[in-house]
CSV table of C-alpha atoms in Angstrom, one decimal:
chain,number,residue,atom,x,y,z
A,1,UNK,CA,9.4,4.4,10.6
A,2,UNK,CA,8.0,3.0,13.5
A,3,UNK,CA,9.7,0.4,15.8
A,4,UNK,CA,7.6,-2.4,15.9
A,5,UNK,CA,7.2,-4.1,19.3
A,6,UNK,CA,10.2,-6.5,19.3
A,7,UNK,CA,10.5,-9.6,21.9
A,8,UNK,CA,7.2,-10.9,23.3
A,9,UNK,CA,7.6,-12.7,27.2
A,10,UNK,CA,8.3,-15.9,25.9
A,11,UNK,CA,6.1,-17.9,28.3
A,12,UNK,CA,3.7,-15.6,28.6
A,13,UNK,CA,3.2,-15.4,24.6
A,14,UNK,CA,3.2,-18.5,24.7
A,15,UNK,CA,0.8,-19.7,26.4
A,16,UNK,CA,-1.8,-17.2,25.2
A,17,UNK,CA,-1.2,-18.5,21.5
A,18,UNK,CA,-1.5,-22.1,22.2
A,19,UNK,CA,-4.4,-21.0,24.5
A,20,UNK,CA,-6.0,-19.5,21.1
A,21,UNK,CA,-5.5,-22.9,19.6
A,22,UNK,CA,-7.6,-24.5,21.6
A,23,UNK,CA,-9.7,-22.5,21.2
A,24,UNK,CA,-11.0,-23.2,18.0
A,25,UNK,CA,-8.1,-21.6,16.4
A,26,UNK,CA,-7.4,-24.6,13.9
A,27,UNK,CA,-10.8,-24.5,12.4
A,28,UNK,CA,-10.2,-23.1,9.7
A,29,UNK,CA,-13.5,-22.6,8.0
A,30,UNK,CA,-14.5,-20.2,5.5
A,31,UNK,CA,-17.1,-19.5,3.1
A,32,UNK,CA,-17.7,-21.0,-0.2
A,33,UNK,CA,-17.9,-17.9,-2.5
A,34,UNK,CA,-14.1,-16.7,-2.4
A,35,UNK,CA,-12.8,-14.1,-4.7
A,36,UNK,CA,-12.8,-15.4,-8.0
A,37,UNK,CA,-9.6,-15.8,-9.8
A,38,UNK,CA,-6.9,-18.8,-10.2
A,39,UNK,CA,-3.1,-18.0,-10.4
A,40,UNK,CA,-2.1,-18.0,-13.5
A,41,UNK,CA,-5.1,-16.6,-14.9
A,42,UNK,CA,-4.7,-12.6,-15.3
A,43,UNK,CA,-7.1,-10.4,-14.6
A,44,UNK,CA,-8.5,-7.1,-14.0
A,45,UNK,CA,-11.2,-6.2,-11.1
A,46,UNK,CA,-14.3,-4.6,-11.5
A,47,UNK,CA,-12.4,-1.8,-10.1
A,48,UNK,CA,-10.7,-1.1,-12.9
A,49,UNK,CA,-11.5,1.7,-15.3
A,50,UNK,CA,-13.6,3.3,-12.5
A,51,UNK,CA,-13.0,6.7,-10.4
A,52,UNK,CA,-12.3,5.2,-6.7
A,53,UNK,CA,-14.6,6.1,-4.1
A,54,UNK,CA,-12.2,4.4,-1.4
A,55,UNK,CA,-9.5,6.5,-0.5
A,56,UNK,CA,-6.5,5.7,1.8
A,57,UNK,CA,-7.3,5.7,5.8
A,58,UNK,CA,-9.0,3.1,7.9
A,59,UNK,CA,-12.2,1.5,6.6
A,60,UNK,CA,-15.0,-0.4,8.5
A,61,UNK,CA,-16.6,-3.2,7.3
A,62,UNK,CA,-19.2,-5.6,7.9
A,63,UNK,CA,-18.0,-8.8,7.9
A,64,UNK,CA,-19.5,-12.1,9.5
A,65,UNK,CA,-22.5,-9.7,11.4
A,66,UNK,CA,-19.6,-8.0,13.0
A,67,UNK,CA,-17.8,-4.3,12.2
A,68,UNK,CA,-14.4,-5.1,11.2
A,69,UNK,CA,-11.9,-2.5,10.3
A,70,UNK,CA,-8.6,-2.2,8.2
A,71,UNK,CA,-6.1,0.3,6.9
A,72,UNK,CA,-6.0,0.9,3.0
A,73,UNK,CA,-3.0,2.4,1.6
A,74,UNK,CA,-3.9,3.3,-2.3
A,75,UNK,CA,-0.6,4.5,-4.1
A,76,UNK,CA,-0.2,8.6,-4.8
A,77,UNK,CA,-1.0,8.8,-8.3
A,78,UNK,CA,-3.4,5.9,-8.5
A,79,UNK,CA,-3.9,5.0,-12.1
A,80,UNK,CA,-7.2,3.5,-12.5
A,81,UNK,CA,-6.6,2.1,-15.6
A,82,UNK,CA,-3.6,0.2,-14.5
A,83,UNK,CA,-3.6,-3.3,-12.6
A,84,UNK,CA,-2.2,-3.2,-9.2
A,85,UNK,CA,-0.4,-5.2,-7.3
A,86,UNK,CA,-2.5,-6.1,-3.7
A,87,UNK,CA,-0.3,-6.9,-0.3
A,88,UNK,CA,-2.2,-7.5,3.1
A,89,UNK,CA,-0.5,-7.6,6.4
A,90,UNK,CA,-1.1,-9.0,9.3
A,91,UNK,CA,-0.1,-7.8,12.7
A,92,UNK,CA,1.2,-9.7,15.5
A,93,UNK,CA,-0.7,-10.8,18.6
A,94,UNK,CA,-1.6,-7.4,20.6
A,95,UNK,CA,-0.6,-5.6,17.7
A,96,UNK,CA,-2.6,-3.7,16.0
A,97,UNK,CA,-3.7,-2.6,12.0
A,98,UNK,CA,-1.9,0.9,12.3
A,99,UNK,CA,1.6,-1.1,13.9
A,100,UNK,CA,1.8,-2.4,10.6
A,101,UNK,CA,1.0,0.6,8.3
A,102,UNK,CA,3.1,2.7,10.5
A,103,UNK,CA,6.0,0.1,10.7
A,104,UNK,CA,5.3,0.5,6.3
A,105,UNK,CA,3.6,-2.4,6.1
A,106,UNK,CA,6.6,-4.8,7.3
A,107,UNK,CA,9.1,-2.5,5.3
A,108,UNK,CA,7.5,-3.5,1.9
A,109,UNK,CA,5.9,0.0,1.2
A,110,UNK,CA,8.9,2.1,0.6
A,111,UNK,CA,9.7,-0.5,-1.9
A,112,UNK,CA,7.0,-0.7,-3.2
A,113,UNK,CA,7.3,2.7,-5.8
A,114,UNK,CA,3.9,3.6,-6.1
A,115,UNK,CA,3.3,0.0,-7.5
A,116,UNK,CA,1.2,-1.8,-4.9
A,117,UNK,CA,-2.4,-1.5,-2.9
A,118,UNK,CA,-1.9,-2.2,0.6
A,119,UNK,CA,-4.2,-3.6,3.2
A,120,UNK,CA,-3.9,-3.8,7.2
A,121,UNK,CA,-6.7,-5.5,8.8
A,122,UNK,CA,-8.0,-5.2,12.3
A,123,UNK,CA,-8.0,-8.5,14.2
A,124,UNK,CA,-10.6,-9.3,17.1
A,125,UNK,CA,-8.7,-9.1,20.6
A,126,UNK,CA,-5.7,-7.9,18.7
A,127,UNK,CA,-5.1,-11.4,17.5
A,128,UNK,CA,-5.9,-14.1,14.7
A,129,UNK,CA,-8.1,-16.8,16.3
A,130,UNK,CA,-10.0,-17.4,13.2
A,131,UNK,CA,-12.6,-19.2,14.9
A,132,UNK,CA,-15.1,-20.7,12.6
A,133,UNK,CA,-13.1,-18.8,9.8
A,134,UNK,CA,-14.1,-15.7,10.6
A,135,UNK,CA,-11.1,-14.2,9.8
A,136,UNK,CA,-11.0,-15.8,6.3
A,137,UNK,CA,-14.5,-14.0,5.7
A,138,UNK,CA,-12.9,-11.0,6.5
A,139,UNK,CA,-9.9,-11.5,4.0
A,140,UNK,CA,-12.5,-12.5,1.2
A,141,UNK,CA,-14.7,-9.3,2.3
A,142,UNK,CA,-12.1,-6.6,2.0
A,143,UNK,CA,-10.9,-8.2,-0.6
A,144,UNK,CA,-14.4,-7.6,-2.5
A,145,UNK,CA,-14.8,-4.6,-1.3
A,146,UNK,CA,-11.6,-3.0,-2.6
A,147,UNK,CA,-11.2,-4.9,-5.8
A,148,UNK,CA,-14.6,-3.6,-6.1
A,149,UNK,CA,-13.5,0.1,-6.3
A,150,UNK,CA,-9.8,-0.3,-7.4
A,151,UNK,CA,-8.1,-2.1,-10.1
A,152,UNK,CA,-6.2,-4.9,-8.6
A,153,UNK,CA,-4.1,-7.7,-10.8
A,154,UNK,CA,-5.3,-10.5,-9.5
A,155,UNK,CA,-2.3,-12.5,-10.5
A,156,UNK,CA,-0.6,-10.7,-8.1
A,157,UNK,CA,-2.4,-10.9,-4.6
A,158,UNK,CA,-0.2,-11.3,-1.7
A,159,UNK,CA,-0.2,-11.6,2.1
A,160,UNK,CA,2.5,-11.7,4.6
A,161,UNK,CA,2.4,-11.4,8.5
A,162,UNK,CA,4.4,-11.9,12.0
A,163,UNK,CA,4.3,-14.2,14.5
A,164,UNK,CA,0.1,-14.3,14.6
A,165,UNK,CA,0.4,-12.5,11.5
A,166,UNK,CA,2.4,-15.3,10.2
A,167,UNK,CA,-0.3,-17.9,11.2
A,168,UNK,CA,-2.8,-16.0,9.6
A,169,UNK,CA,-1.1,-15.6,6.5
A,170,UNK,CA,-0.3,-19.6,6.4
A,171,UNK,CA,-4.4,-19.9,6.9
A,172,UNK,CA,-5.1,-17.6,3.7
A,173,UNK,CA,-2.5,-20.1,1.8
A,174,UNK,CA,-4.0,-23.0,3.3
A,175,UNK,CA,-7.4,-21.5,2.4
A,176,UNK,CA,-7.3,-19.5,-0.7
A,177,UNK,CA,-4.5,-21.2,-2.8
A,178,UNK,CA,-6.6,-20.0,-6.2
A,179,UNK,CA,-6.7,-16.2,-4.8
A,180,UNK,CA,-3.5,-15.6,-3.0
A,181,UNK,CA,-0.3,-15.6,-5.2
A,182,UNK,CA,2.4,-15.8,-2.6
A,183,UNK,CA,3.0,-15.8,0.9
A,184,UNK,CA,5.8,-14.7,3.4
A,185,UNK,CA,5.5,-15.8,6.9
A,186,UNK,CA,7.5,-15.0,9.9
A,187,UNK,CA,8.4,-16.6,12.9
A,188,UNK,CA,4.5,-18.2,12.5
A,189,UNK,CA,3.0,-21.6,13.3
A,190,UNK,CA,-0.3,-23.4,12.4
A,191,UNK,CA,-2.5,-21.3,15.0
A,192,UNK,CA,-4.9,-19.8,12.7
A,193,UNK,CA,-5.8,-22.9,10.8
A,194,UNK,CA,-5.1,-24.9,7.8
A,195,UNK,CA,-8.2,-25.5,5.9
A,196,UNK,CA,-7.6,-27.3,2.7
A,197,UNK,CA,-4.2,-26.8,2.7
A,198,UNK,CA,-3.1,-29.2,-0.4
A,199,UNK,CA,-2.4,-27.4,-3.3
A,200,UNK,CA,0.1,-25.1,-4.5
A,201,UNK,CA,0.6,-21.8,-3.5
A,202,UNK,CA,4.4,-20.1,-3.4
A,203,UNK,CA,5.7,-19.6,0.0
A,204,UNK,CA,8.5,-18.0,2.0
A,205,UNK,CA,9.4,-18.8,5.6
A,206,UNK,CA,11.7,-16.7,7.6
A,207,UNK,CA,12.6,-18.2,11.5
A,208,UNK,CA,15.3,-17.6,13.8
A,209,UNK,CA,16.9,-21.0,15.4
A,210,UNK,CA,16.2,-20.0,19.0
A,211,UNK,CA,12.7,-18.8,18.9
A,212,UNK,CA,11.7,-18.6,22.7
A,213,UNK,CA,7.9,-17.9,21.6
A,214,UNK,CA,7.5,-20.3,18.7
A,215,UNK,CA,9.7,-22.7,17.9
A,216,UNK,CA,11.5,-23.1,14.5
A,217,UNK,CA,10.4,-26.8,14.1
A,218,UNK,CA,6.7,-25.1,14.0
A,219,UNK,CA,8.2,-22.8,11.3
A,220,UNK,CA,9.8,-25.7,9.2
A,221,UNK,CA,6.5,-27.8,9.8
A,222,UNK,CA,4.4,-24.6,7.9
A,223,UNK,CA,7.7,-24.7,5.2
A,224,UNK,CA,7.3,-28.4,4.4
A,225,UNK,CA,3.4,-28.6,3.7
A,226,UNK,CA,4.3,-26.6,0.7
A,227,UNK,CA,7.5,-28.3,-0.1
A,228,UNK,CA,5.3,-31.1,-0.8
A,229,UNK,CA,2.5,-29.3,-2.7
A,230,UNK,CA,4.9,-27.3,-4.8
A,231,UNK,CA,6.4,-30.7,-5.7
A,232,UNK,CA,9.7,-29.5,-4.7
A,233,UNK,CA,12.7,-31.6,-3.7
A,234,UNK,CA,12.7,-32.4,-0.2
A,235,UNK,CA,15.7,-31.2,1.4
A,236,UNK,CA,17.0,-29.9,4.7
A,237,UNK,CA,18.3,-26.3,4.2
A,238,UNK,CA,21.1,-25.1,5.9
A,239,UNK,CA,20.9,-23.0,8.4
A,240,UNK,CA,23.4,-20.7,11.0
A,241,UNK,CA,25.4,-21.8,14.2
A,242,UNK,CA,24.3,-19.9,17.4
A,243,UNK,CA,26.4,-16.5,18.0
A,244,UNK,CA,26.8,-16.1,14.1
A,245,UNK,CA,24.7,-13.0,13.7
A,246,UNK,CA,24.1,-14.2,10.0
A,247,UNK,CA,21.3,-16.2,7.9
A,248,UNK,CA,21.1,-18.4,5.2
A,249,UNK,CA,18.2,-18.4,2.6
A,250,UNK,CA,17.5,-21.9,0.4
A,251,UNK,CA,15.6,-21.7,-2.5
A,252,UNK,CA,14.1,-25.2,-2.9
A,253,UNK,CA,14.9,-27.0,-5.9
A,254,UNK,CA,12.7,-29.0,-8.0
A,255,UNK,CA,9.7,-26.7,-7.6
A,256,UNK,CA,6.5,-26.8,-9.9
A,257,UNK,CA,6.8,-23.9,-12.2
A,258,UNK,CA,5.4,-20.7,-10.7
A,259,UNK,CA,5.6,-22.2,-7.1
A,260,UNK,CA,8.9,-21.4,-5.2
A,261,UNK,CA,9.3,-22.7,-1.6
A,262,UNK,CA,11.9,-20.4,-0.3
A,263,UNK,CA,13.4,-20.7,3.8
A,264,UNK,CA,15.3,-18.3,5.6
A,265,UNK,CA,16.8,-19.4,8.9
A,266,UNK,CA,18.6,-16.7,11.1
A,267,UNK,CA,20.6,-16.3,14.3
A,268,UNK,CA,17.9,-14.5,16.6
A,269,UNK,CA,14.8,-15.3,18.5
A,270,UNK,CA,11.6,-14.1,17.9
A,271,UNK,CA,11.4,-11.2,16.2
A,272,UNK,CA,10.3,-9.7,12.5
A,273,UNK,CA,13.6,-7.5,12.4
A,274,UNK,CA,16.8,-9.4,12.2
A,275,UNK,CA,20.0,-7.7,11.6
A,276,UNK,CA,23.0,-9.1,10.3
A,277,UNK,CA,26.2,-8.9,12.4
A,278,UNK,CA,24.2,-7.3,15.5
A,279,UNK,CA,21.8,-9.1,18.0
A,280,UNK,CA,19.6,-6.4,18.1
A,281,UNK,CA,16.5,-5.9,15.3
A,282,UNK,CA,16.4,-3.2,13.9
A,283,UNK,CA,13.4,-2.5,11.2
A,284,UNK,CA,15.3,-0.1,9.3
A,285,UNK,CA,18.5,-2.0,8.8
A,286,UNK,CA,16.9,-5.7,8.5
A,287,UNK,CA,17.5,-8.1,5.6
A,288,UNK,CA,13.7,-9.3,5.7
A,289,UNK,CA,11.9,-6.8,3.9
A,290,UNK,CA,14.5,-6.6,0.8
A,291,UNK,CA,14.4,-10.4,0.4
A,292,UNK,CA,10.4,-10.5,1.0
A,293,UNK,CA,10.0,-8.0,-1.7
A,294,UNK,CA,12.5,-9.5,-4.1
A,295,UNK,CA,10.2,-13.2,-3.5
A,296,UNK,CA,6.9,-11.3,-4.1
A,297,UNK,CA,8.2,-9.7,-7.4
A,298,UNK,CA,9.4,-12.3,-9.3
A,299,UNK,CA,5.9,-12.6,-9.9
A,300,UNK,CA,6.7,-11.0,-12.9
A,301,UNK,CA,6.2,-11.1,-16.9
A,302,UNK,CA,8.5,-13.2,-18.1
A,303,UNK,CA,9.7,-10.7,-20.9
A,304,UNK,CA,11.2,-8.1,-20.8
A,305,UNK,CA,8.7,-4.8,-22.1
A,306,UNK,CA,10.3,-2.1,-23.8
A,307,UNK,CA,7.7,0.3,-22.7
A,308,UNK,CA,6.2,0.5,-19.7
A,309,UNK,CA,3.7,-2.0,-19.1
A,310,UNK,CA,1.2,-2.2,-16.6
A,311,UNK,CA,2.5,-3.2,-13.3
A,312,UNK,CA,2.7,-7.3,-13.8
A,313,UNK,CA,1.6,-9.3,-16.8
A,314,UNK,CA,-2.2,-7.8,-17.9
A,315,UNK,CA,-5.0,-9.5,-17.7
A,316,UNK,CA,-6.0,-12.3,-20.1
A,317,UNK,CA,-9.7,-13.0,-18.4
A,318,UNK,CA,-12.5,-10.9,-18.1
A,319,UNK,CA,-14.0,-9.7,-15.2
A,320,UNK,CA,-17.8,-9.8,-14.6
A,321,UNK,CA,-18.2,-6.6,-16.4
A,322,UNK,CA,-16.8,-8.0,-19.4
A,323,UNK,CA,-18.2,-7.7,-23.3
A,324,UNK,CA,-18.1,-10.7,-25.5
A,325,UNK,CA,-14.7,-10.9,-27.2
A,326,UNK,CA,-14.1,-9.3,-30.2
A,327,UNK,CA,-12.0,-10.7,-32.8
A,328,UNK,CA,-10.9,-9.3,-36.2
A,329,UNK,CA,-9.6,-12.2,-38.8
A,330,UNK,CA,-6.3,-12.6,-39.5
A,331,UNK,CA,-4.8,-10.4,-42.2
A,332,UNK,CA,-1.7,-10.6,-44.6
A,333,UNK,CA,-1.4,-14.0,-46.2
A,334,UNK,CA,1.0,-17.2,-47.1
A,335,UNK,CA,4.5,-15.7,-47.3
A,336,UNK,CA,3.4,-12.6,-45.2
A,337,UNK,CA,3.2,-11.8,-41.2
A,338,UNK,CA,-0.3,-11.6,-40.4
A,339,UNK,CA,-2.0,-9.7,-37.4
A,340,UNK,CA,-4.9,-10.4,-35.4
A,341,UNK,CA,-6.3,-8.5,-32.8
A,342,UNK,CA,-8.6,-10.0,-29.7
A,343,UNK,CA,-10.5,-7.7,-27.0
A,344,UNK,CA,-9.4,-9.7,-24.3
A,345,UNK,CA,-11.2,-7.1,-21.1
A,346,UNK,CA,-13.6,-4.1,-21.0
A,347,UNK,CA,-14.6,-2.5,-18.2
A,348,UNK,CA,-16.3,1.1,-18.1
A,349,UNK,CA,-14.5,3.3,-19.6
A,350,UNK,CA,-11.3,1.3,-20.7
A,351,UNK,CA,-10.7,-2.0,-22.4
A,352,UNK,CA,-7.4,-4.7,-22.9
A,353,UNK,CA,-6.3,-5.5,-26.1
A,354,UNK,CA,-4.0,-8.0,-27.8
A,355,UNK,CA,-2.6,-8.7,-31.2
A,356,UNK,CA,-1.1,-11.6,-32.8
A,357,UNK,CA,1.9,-11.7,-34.8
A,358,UNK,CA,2.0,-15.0,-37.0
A,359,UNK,CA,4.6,-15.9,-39.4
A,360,UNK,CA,2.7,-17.8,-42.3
A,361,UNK,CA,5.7,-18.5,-44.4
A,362,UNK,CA,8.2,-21.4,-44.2
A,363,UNK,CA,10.9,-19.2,-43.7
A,364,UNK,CA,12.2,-17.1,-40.8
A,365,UNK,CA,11.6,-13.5,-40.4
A,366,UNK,CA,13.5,-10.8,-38.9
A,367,UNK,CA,11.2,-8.1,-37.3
A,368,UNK,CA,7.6,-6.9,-38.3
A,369,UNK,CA,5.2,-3.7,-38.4
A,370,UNK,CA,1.3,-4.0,-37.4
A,371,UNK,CA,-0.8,-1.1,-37.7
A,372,UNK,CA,-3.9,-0.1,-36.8
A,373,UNK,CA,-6.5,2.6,-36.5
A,374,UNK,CA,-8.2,2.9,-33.1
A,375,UNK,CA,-11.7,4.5,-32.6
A,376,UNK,CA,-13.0,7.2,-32.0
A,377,UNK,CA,-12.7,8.2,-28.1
A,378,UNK,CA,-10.1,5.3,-27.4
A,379,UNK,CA,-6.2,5.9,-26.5
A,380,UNK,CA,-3.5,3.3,-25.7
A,381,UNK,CA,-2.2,4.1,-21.9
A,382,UNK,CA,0.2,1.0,-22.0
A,383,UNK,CA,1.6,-1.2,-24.6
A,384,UNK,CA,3.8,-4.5,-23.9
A,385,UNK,CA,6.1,-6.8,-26.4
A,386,UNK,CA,6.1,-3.9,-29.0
A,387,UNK,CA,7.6,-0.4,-29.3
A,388,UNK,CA,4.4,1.7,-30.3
A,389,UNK,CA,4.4,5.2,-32.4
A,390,UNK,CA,1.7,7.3,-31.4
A,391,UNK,CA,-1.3,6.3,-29.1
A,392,UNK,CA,-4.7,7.5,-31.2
A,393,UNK,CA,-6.2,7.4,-34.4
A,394,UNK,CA,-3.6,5.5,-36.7
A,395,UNK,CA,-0.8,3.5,-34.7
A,396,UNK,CA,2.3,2.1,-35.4
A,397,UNK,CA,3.7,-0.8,-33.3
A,398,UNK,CA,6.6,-2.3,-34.1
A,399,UNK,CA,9.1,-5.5,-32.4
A,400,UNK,CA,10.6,-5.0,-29.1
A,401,UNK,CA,14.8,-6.2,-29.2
A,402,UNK,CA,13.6,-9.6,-28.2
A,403,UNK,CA,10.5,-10.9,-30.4
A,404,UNK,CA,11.2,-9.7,-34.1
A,405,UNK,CA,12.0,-13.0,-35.5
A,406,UNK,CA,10.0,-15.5,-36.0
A,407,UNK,CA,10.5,-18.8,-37.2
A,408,UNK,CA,8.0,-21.0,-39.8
A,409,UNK,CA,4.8,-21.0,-38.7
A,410,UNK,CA,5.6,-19.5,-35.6
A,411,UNK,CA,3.9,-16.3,-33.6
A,412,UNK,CA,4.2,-13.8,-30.8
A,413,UNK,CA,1.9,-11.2,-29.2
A,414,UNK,CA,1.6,-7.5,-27.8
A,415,UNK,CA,-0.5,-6.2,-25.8
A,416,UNK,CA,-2.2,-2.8,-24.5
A,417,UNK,CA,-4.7,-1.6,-22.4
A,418,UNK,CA,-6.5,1.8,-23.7
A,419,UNK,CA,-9.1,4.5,-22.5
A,420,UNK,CA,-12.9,4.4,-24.3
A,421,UNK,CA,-14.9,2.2,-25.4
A,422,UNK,CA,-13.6,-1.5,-26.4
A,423,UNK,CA,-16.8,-2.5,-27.8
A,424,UNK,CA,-15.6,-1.5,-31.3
A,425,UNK,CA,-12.2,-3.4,-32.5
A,426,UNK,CA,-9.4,-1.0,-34.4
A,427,UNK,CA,-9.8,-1.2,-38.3
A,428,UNK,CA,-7.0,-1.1,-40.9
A,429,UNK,CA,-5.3,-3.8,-39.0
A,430,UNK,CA,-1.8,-4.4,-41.2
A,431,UNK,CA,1.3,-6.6,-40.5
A,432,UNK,CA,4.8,-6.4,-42.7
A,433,UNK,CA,7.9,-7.4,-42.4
A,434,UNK,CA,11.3,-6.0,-43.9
């Protein structure tokens, strides 16, 4: 991997940063069409279902009347049926788009298992000025551009970032709290901007105590804005003596669901690369990037799958692209399980699917069986909540470990997503239970 650059001249850092401020840095404006998608609401791009034309490498793009640029890393074995997660990072002042890809995208990407897009934009003058929200537009065009061409969950878009980085990363929270999941910003400060910057988006700060370049009080001042629009508890984390080599990470309490606030102080100065026990960072032996990847994946479906699902929870809205739903009625009756199926997304040449299990008697049942008979041309590549026996033609899914009984009137779902064409629902849709 390679070493990032590790200790900017303090003053010098300094006093280009705050210069940037006043420049126009705190803007913060950006356009009014943003990527369309809330958290909470899952979702597939356009992207999906589609053979990529992007391919990993640095891109240009036009962006504001200007050519930008960025570095795309798609996963080996891309799966363009499958949701993905999306990362950006964002490189420090006089850093640069390949610094971060080479560095592995702030350690994330040999954690990542094949399971994430990753983006590295370019700044102007190797920095994050933002100045009329420029760099916003940029976010919002690659952003269009790749979920475009890939298939991207976008439930799980994320953006981290040093120092500048940080900044920018806090302006994309600020900015775009219904298209950015989570955040993790380090050693930053508001120099980028804060446009908007009231409602909830999760976040996780990481600072050392004696940051020469920015100081931590700028770090906790980014930290509380969403303390307060999470709704957490307000609180003042612990954090390390001087000379202790360690850190301490607080998980705020009291958080809306879905919205963690999470703070790690450490014993350094300014740096991405803490190291426990040593006073020198050190990017392959740092703390940051296992905690940062930990945050970001929570992000999770909440239970468990007994077969591998798609990479988070699948989409429940439709892209653009999207058929009307199809919905076959329910079938079974009082004193039965009953099953029925909803197309929830289609895109060319692959469609989502979900089926609901409802208990219709007054008394509790242990476990059920839906089947179903898929067209022509179509072929489960994932299923979730359900342990499925064959993937064509006639299919057998039965209850994962965890959602085989069901109370009185209660339900559960599965879901899949499939090759062909989802215009046409399965038939023979049957539920029983032992």
């Amino acid at each position: 991997m390679v070493k990032r650059t590790q200790l900017f001249s303090s003053v010098a850092v300094a006093a280009v940063l705050l210069a940037a401020t006043a420049a126009g840095a705190l803007t913060g404006g950006f356009r009014g069409a943003a990527v369309a998608a809330t958290n909470g609401t899952l979702a597939a791009t356009a992207g999906c279902g589609k053979a990529p034309t992007l391919s990993s490498g640095t891109r240009t793009i036009q962006s504001g009347g200007q050519n930008r640029s960025y570095i795309l890393r798609i996963p080996d074995g891309y799966d363009r049926n499958r949701p993905y997660r999306l990362i950006f990072g964002f490189h420090w002042l006089n850093g640069s788009a390949n610094n971060v890809a080479s560095a592995g995208y702030y350690g994330l990407l040999p954690l990542s298992n094949n399971s994430t897009i990753f983006v590295a934009p370019q700044g102007i003058d190797a920095g994050w000025a933002n100045t009329n929200g420029r760099d916003l537009t940029l976010f919002d065009d690659i952003s269009r551009q790749v979920e475009n061409d890939l298939c991207v969950d976008t439930t799980q878009r994320f953006a981290l970032g040093w120092s500048y980085g940080g900044a920018m990363s806090y302006a994309v929270a600020c900015a775009r709290p219904t298209v950015i999941r989570a955040v993790t910003v380090l050693s930053g400060a508001n120099l980028s901007g804060c446009n908007g910057g009231t409602q909830p988006v999760a976040y996780f700060g990481i600072h050392g105590i004696y940051d020469s370049v920015l100081n931590i009080s700028m770090g906790r001042s980014l930290r509380d804005t969403f303390v307060r629009n999470n709704g957490c508890t307000a609180q003042s984390p612990r954090e390390p003596s001087r000379g202790s080599l360690t850190h301490i990470t607080t998980a705020y309490s009291g958080c809306r669901a879905g919205y963690p606030v999470q703070w790690a102080a450490f014993d350094g100065d300014h740096t991405p690369s803490p190291v426990d026990g040593s006073p020198s960072p050190n990017d392959s032996r740092t703390w940051t990037s296992g905690e940062i990847w930990r945050f970001f994946t929570q992000f999770e479906s909440t239970t468990p799958p007994t077969t591998a699902p798609p990479t988070t929870t699948p989409p429940t809205t439709a892209p653009p692209t999207t058929a009307p739903p199809t919905t076959t009625p329910p079938t079974g009756g009082p004193g039965t399980c009953a099953a029925t199926y909803h197309t929830v997304n289609t895109w060319p040449g692959g469609f989502q699917g979900e089926v609901t299990v409802a208990n219709n008697s007054a008394t509790t049942i242990n476990g059920w069986t839906v089947r179903l008979t898929l067209a022509s041309g179509q072929a489960i590549s994932s299923l979730w909540n359900g342990v499925n026996t064959g993937t064509t033609g006639n299919v057998t899914v039965q209850n994962a470990p965890y959602n085989g009984t069901l109370g009185a009137n209660a339900s559960t779902t599965f879901g899949f997503t499939a090759t062909g064409n989802g215009a046409t629902a399965p038939g023979n849709l049957t539920c029983t239970s032992p």
